[in-house]
CSV table of C-alpha atoms in Angstrom, one decimal:
chain,number,residue,atom,x,y,z
A,1,ALA,CA,13.5,-60.7,-10.5
A,2,THR,CA,15.8,-63.1,-8.6
A,3,VAL,CA,15.2,-66.6,-7.4
A,4,ARG,CA,17.6,-68.5,-5.1
A,5,ILE,CA,17.3,-72.2,-4.6
A,6,GLY,CA,20.2,-73.5,-2.5
A,7,ASN,CA,23.4,-72.3,-4.1
A,8,THR,CA,21.7,-71.6,-7.4
A,9,VAL,CA,20.8,-68.0,-8.1
A,10,ILE,CA,18.6,-67.2,-11.1
A,11,ARG,CA,18.5,-63.5,-11.9
A,12,GLY,CA,17.1,-61.7,-15.0
A,13,PRO,CA,13.9,-60.8,-16.9
A,14,PHE,CA,10.6,-62.6,-16.2
A,15,LEU,CA,7.3,-62.3,-18.0
A,16,MET,CA,4.4,-60.9,-16.0
A,17,ASP,CA,1.5,-63.3,-16.6
A,18,THR,CA,-1.7,-62.3,-15.0
A,19,GLY,CA,-3.4,-65.2,-16.6
A,20,SER,CA,-1.3,-67.7,-14.6
A,21,GLY,CA,-2.4,-68.9,-11.2
A,22,GLY,CA,1.2,-70.0,-10.3
A,23,THR,CA,4.1,-68.4,-8.6
A,24,ILE,CA,7.1,-68.7,-10.9
A,25,ASP,CA,7.3,-71.2,-13.8
A,26,PHE,CA,10.8,-71.4,-15.4
A,27,THR,CA,11.1,-72.0,-19.1
A,28,SER,CA,12.7,-75.2,-20.5
A,29,GLU,CA,15.7,-73.2,-21.6
A,30,ALA,CA,16.2,-71.8,-18.0
A,31,THR,CA,15.7,-75.3,-16.6
A,32,ARG,CA,18.6,-76.5,-18.8
A,33,LYS,CA,20.8,-73.5,-18.2
A,34,TYR,CA,20.6,-73.6,-14.5
A,35,LYS,CA,20.5,-77.4,-14.2
A,36,LEU,CA,17.3,-77.3,-12.1
A,37,ASP,CA,16.8,-81.1,-12.4
A,38,SER,CA,20.2,-81.6,-10.6
A,39,ILE,CA,19.3,-79.5,-7.6
A,40,ARG,CA,19.0,-81.8,-4.6
A,41,ARG,CA,15.9,-81.1,-2.6
A,42,LYS,CA,12.4,-82.4,-2.2
A,43,LYS,CA,10.5,-82.3,-5.5
A,44,GLN,CA,7.0,-83.1,-6.7
A,45,ILE,CA,6.1,-84.0,-10.3
A,46,THR,CA,2.7,-83.0,-11.7
A,47,ASP,CA,1.1,-84.3,-14.9
A,48,ILE,CA,-0.8,-81.6,-16.7
A,49,SER,CA,-3.1,-81.2,-19.7
A,50,ASN,CA,-3.2,-78.2,-22.0
A,51,PHE,CA,-1.3,-76.1,-19.5
A,52,GLY,CA,-1.2,-72.9,-21.5
A,53,ILE,CA,-0.9,-71.2,-24.9
A,54,GLY,CA,1.3,-73.3,-27.2
A,55,SER,CA,1.6,-76.1,-24.7
A,56,LYS,CA,1.4,-79.8,-25.5
A,57,GLU,CA,-1.8,-81.8,-24.9
A,58,LYS,CA,-0.1,-83.6,-22.1
A,59,GLU,CA,3.2,-82.7,-20.3
A,60,TYR,CA,4.5,-82.4,-16.8
A,61,TYR,CA,6.2,-79.9,-14.5
A,62,THR,CA,8.3,-80.2,-11.3
A,63,ASP,CA,7.8,-78.3,-8.1
A,64,MET,CA,10.3,-77.5,-5.4
A,65,GLN,CA,10.6,-74.9,-2.7
A,66,SER,CA,12.8,-71.9,-3.3
A,67,ASP,CA,14.7,-70.1,-0.5
A,68,LEU,CA,13.7,-66.7,-1.6
A,69,ILE,CA,12.2,-64.7,-4.5
A,70,VAL,CA,13.0,-61.0,-4.9
A,71,ILE,CA,10.5,-58.9,-6.9
A,72,GLY,CA,11.7,-55.3,-7.1
A,73,GLU,CA,12.8,-54.5,-3.5
A,74,ASP,CA,10.5,-57.0,-1.9
A,75,THR,CA,11.6,-60.5,-0.7
A,76,ILE,CA,9.3,-63.5,-0.6
A,77,LYS,CA,10.6,-66.5,1.3
A,78,LYS,CA,10.0,-70.3,1.0
A,79,ARG,CA,7.6,-70.3,-1.9
A,80,VAL,CA,7.2,-73.3,-4.2
A,81,VAL,CA,8.4,-72.7,-7.8
A,82,SER,CA,8.0,-74.8,-10.9
A,83,TYR,CA,10.0,-75.8,-14.0
A,84,LEU,CA,9.0,-77.5,-17.2
A,85,PRO,CA,11.8,-79.7,-18.6
A,86,GLN,CA,9.8,-80.2,-21.8
A,87,GLY,CA,8.2,-76.7,-21.9
A,88,VAL,CA,7.0,-75.4,-25.3
A,89,GLY,CA,5.2,-72.3,-26.4
A,90,ALA,CA,5.4,-69.5,-23.7
A,91,LEU,CA,7.7,-71.8,-21.6
A,92,SER,CA,10.2,-72.8,-24.3
A,93,LYS,CA,13.4,-70.9,-25.2
A,94,ARG,CA,12.6,-67.3,-24.6
A,95,LYS,CA,14.3,-64.0,-23.8
A,96,TYR,CA,12.8,-64.2,-20.3
A,97,LEU,CA,13.7,-66.9,-17.7
A,98,GLY,CA,10.1,-67.8,-16.8
A,99,ILE,CA,6.7,-66.3,-16.0
A,100,VAL,CA,5.5,-64.8,-12.7
A,101,GLY,CA,1.8,-65.5,-12.0
A,102,ASN,CA,-1.0,-64.3,-9.8
A,103,ALA,CA,0.0,-66.4,-6.8
A,104,ILE,CA,2.6,-63.6,-6.5
A,105,TRP,CA,0.9,-60.6,-8.1
A,106,SER,CA,-2.3,-61.0,-6.0
A,107,LYS,CA,-0.2,-59.9,-3.0
A,108,TYR,CA,0.6,-56.5,-4.7
A,109,ASN,CA,-0.9,-53.3,-5.9
A,110,LEU,CA,0.5,-52.8,-9.4
A,111,LEU,CA,1.0,-49.6,-11.4
A,112,LEU,CA,2.0,-50.1,-15.0
A,113,ASP,CA,3.8,-47.1,-16.6
A,114,ILE,CA,3.6,-48.0,-20.3
A,115,VAL,CA,5.4,-44.9,-21.6
A,116,HIS,CA,8.5,-45.6,-19.5
A,117,GLN,CA,8.2,-49.4,-19.6
A,118,CYS,CA,8.1,-49.7,-15.8
A,119,VAL,CA,6.1,-51.6,-13.3
A,120,TYR,CA,5.7,-50.3,-9.8
A,121,VAL,CA,4.8,-52.8,-7.1
A,122,LYS,CA,3.6,-52.3,-3.5
A,123,ARG,CA,2.7,-55.2,-1.2
A,124,PHE,CA,-0.7,-55.1,0.5
A,125,LYS,CA,-1.1,-58.7,1.6
A,126,LYS,CA,1.1,-60.9,3.7
A,127,ASP,CA,2.1,-64.4,2.6
A,128,LYS,CA,0.1,-67.1,4.2
A,129,ALA,CA,2.1,-69.7,6.3
A,130,ALA,CA,2.4,-73.1,4.7
A,131,SER,CA,-0.9,-74.9,5.0
A,132,ALA,CA,-2.6,-78.1,4.0
A,133,GLU,CA,-3.5,-78.4,0.4
A,134,TYR,CA,-4.8,-80.8,-2.3
A,135,ASP,CA,-2.7,-82.4,-5.0
A,136,TYR,CA,-4.8,-81.7,-8.1
A,137,GLY,CA,-5.9,-78.7,-10.1
A,138,PHE,CA,-8.8,-77.9,-12.3
A,139,ARG,CA,-10.2,-75.4,-14.8
A,140,ASN,CA,-13.7,-74.0,-14.5
A,141,ARG,CA,-15.5,-75.0,-17.8
A,142,THR,CA,-19.1,-74.6,-16.6
A,143,ASP,CA,-19.5,-72.5,-19.8
A,144,ILE,CA,-19.4,-75.7,-21.9
A,145,CYS,CA,-20.1,-78.6,-19.4
A,146,ASP,CA,-21.4,-79.4,-15.9
A,147,GLY,CA,-18.3,-78.5,-13.9
A,148,TRP,CA,-14.6,-78.2,-13.5
A,149,ILE,CA,-12.1,-80.1,-15.7
A,150,VAL,CA,-9.2,-81.8,-13.9
A,151,SER,CA,-6.1,-80.3,-15.5
A,152,SER,CA,-3.3,-81.4,-13.2
A,153,LEU,CA,-2.5,-84.3,-11.0
A,154,VAL,CA,0.5,-84.9,-8.8
A,155,ARG,CA,2.1,-88.1,-10.0
A,156,ASP,CA,1.4,-90.9,-7.5
A,157,GLY,CA,-0.4,-88.4,-5.3
A,158,ASP,CA,-3.5,-88.7,-3.2
A,159,ALA,CA,-5.9,-87.7,-5.9
A,160,ALA,CA,-4.4,-89.9,-8.5
A,161,LYS,CA,-4.4,-92.9,-6.1
A,162,ALA,CA,-8.1,-92.2,-5.3
A,163,GLY,CA,-8.9,-92.7,-9.0
A,164,MET,CA,-9.0,-89.2,-10.5
A,165,GLU,CA,-7.7,-88.7,-14.0
A,166,LEU,CA,-6.8,-85.8,-16.2
A,167,GLY,CA,-9.9,-84.7,-18.1
A,168,ASP,CA,-12.4,-85.9,-15.4
A,169,THR,CA,-15.2,-83.4,-14.7
A,170,ILE,CA,-15.9,-82.4,-11.1
A,171,VAL,CA,-19.6,-81.8,-11.0
A,172,ALA,CA,-20.0,-81.3,-7.2
A,173,VAL,CA,-17.9,-80.7,-4.1
A,174,ASN,CA,-19.3,-81.8,-0.7
A,175,GLY,CA,-22.8,-82.0,-2.3
A,176,LYS,CA,-22.8,-78.5,-3.9
A,177,PRO,CA,-22.9,-78.4,-7.7
A,178,ALA,CA,-19.8,-76.9,-9.3
A,179,LYS,CA,-22.2,-74.6,-11.3
A,180,ALA,CA,-23.5,-73.2,-8.0
A,181,PHE,CA,-20.2,-72.0,-6.7
A,182,THR,CA,-19.4,-68.2,-6.8
A,183,TRP,CA,-16.0,-67.2,-7.9
A,184,ASP,CA,-15.0,-66.5,-4.3
A,185,GLU,CA,-16.2,-69.9,-3.2
A,186,GLU,CA,-14.3,-71.6,-6.0
A,187,GLU,CA,-11.1,-69.7,-5.1
A,188,ASN,CA,-11.4,-70.9,-1.5
A,189,VAL,CA,-12.5,-74.5,-2.2
A,190,ASP,CA,-9.1,-75.8,-1.2
A,191,ASP,CA,-9.4,-74.3,2.3
A,192,VAL,CA,-11.9,-77.0,3.4
A,193,PRO,CA,-10.1,-79.9,5.2
A,194,VAL,CA,-12.1,-82.7,3.4
A,195,GLN,CA,-13.5,-82.8,-0.1
A,196,ILE,CA,-16.0,-85.3,-1.3
A,197,LEU,CA,-16.0,-85.0,-5.1
A,198,ASP,CA,-18.7,-86.2,-7.4
A,199,ILE,CA,-17.1,-86.8,-10.8
A,200,LYS,CA,-18.0,-87.7,-14.3
A,201,GLY,CA,-15.0,-89.7,-15.5
A,202,VAL,CA,-13.3,-89.4,-18.9
A,203,ASP,CA,-15.1,-92.7,-19.7
A,204,GLY,CA,-18.5,-91.1,-19.0
A,205,LYS,CA,-19.0,-93.1,-15.8
A,206,ALA,CA,-19.8,-91.5,-12.4
A,207,LYS,CA,-17.5,-91.9,-9.5
A,208,ARG,CA,-17.1,-90.4,-6.0
A,209,VAL,CA,-13.7,-89.5,-4.5
A,210,LYS,CA,-12.9,-88.4,-0.9
A,211,LEU,CA,-9.7,-86.4,-0.3
A,212,GLU,CA,-8.1,-84.8,2.7
A,213,ALA,CA,-5.9,-81.7,2.5
A,214,ARG,CA,-2.4,-82.1,3.9
A,215,GLU,CA,0.9,-80.3,4.1
A,216,ARG,CA,3.2,-81.2,1.3
A,217,TRP,CA,6.4,-79.3,2.0
């Protein structure tokens, strides 16, 4: 794959990670090699908790918009990519430059040829235009608790300013219990323009947060 951000071109092997919901996350080694911190363009820092296998309990990543991503013979324009300056585990020093997640793979039909070590990709879904979004992320842990665990927060963003914290449990959205959401409803929960979240805080106290989606890039 190839990623271009301004005059910086990052080309080489990437890991296909169908367990990731992101676009492209660069390793800490690639971040240093290509001096991603020094690229001058709008950036957004997000604090995260238990991001992936081998990750720290708490760390952060930085988002910025790429000019283009080339996967095989297909070109994707103006997608946000991420890098982890302190990345460990799967995002530390690796043979690959980063991981490519389902925010990209969900747009393609994939054929894996294990014998010849090839992946064939064919796009079936167009990219959505930039739209309003929320500045927090969560993991569904209704298997062990009453809702979704807040796992990422944009630093000084709307959700953080409204009082959300890493580790909070979202128990209801707009009056509907998190446990009652289907997978499709959960996937599309960010499409509603306003969210009223009933939350059980990390301190065990209940709180209610109102957020509005907005364009961030």
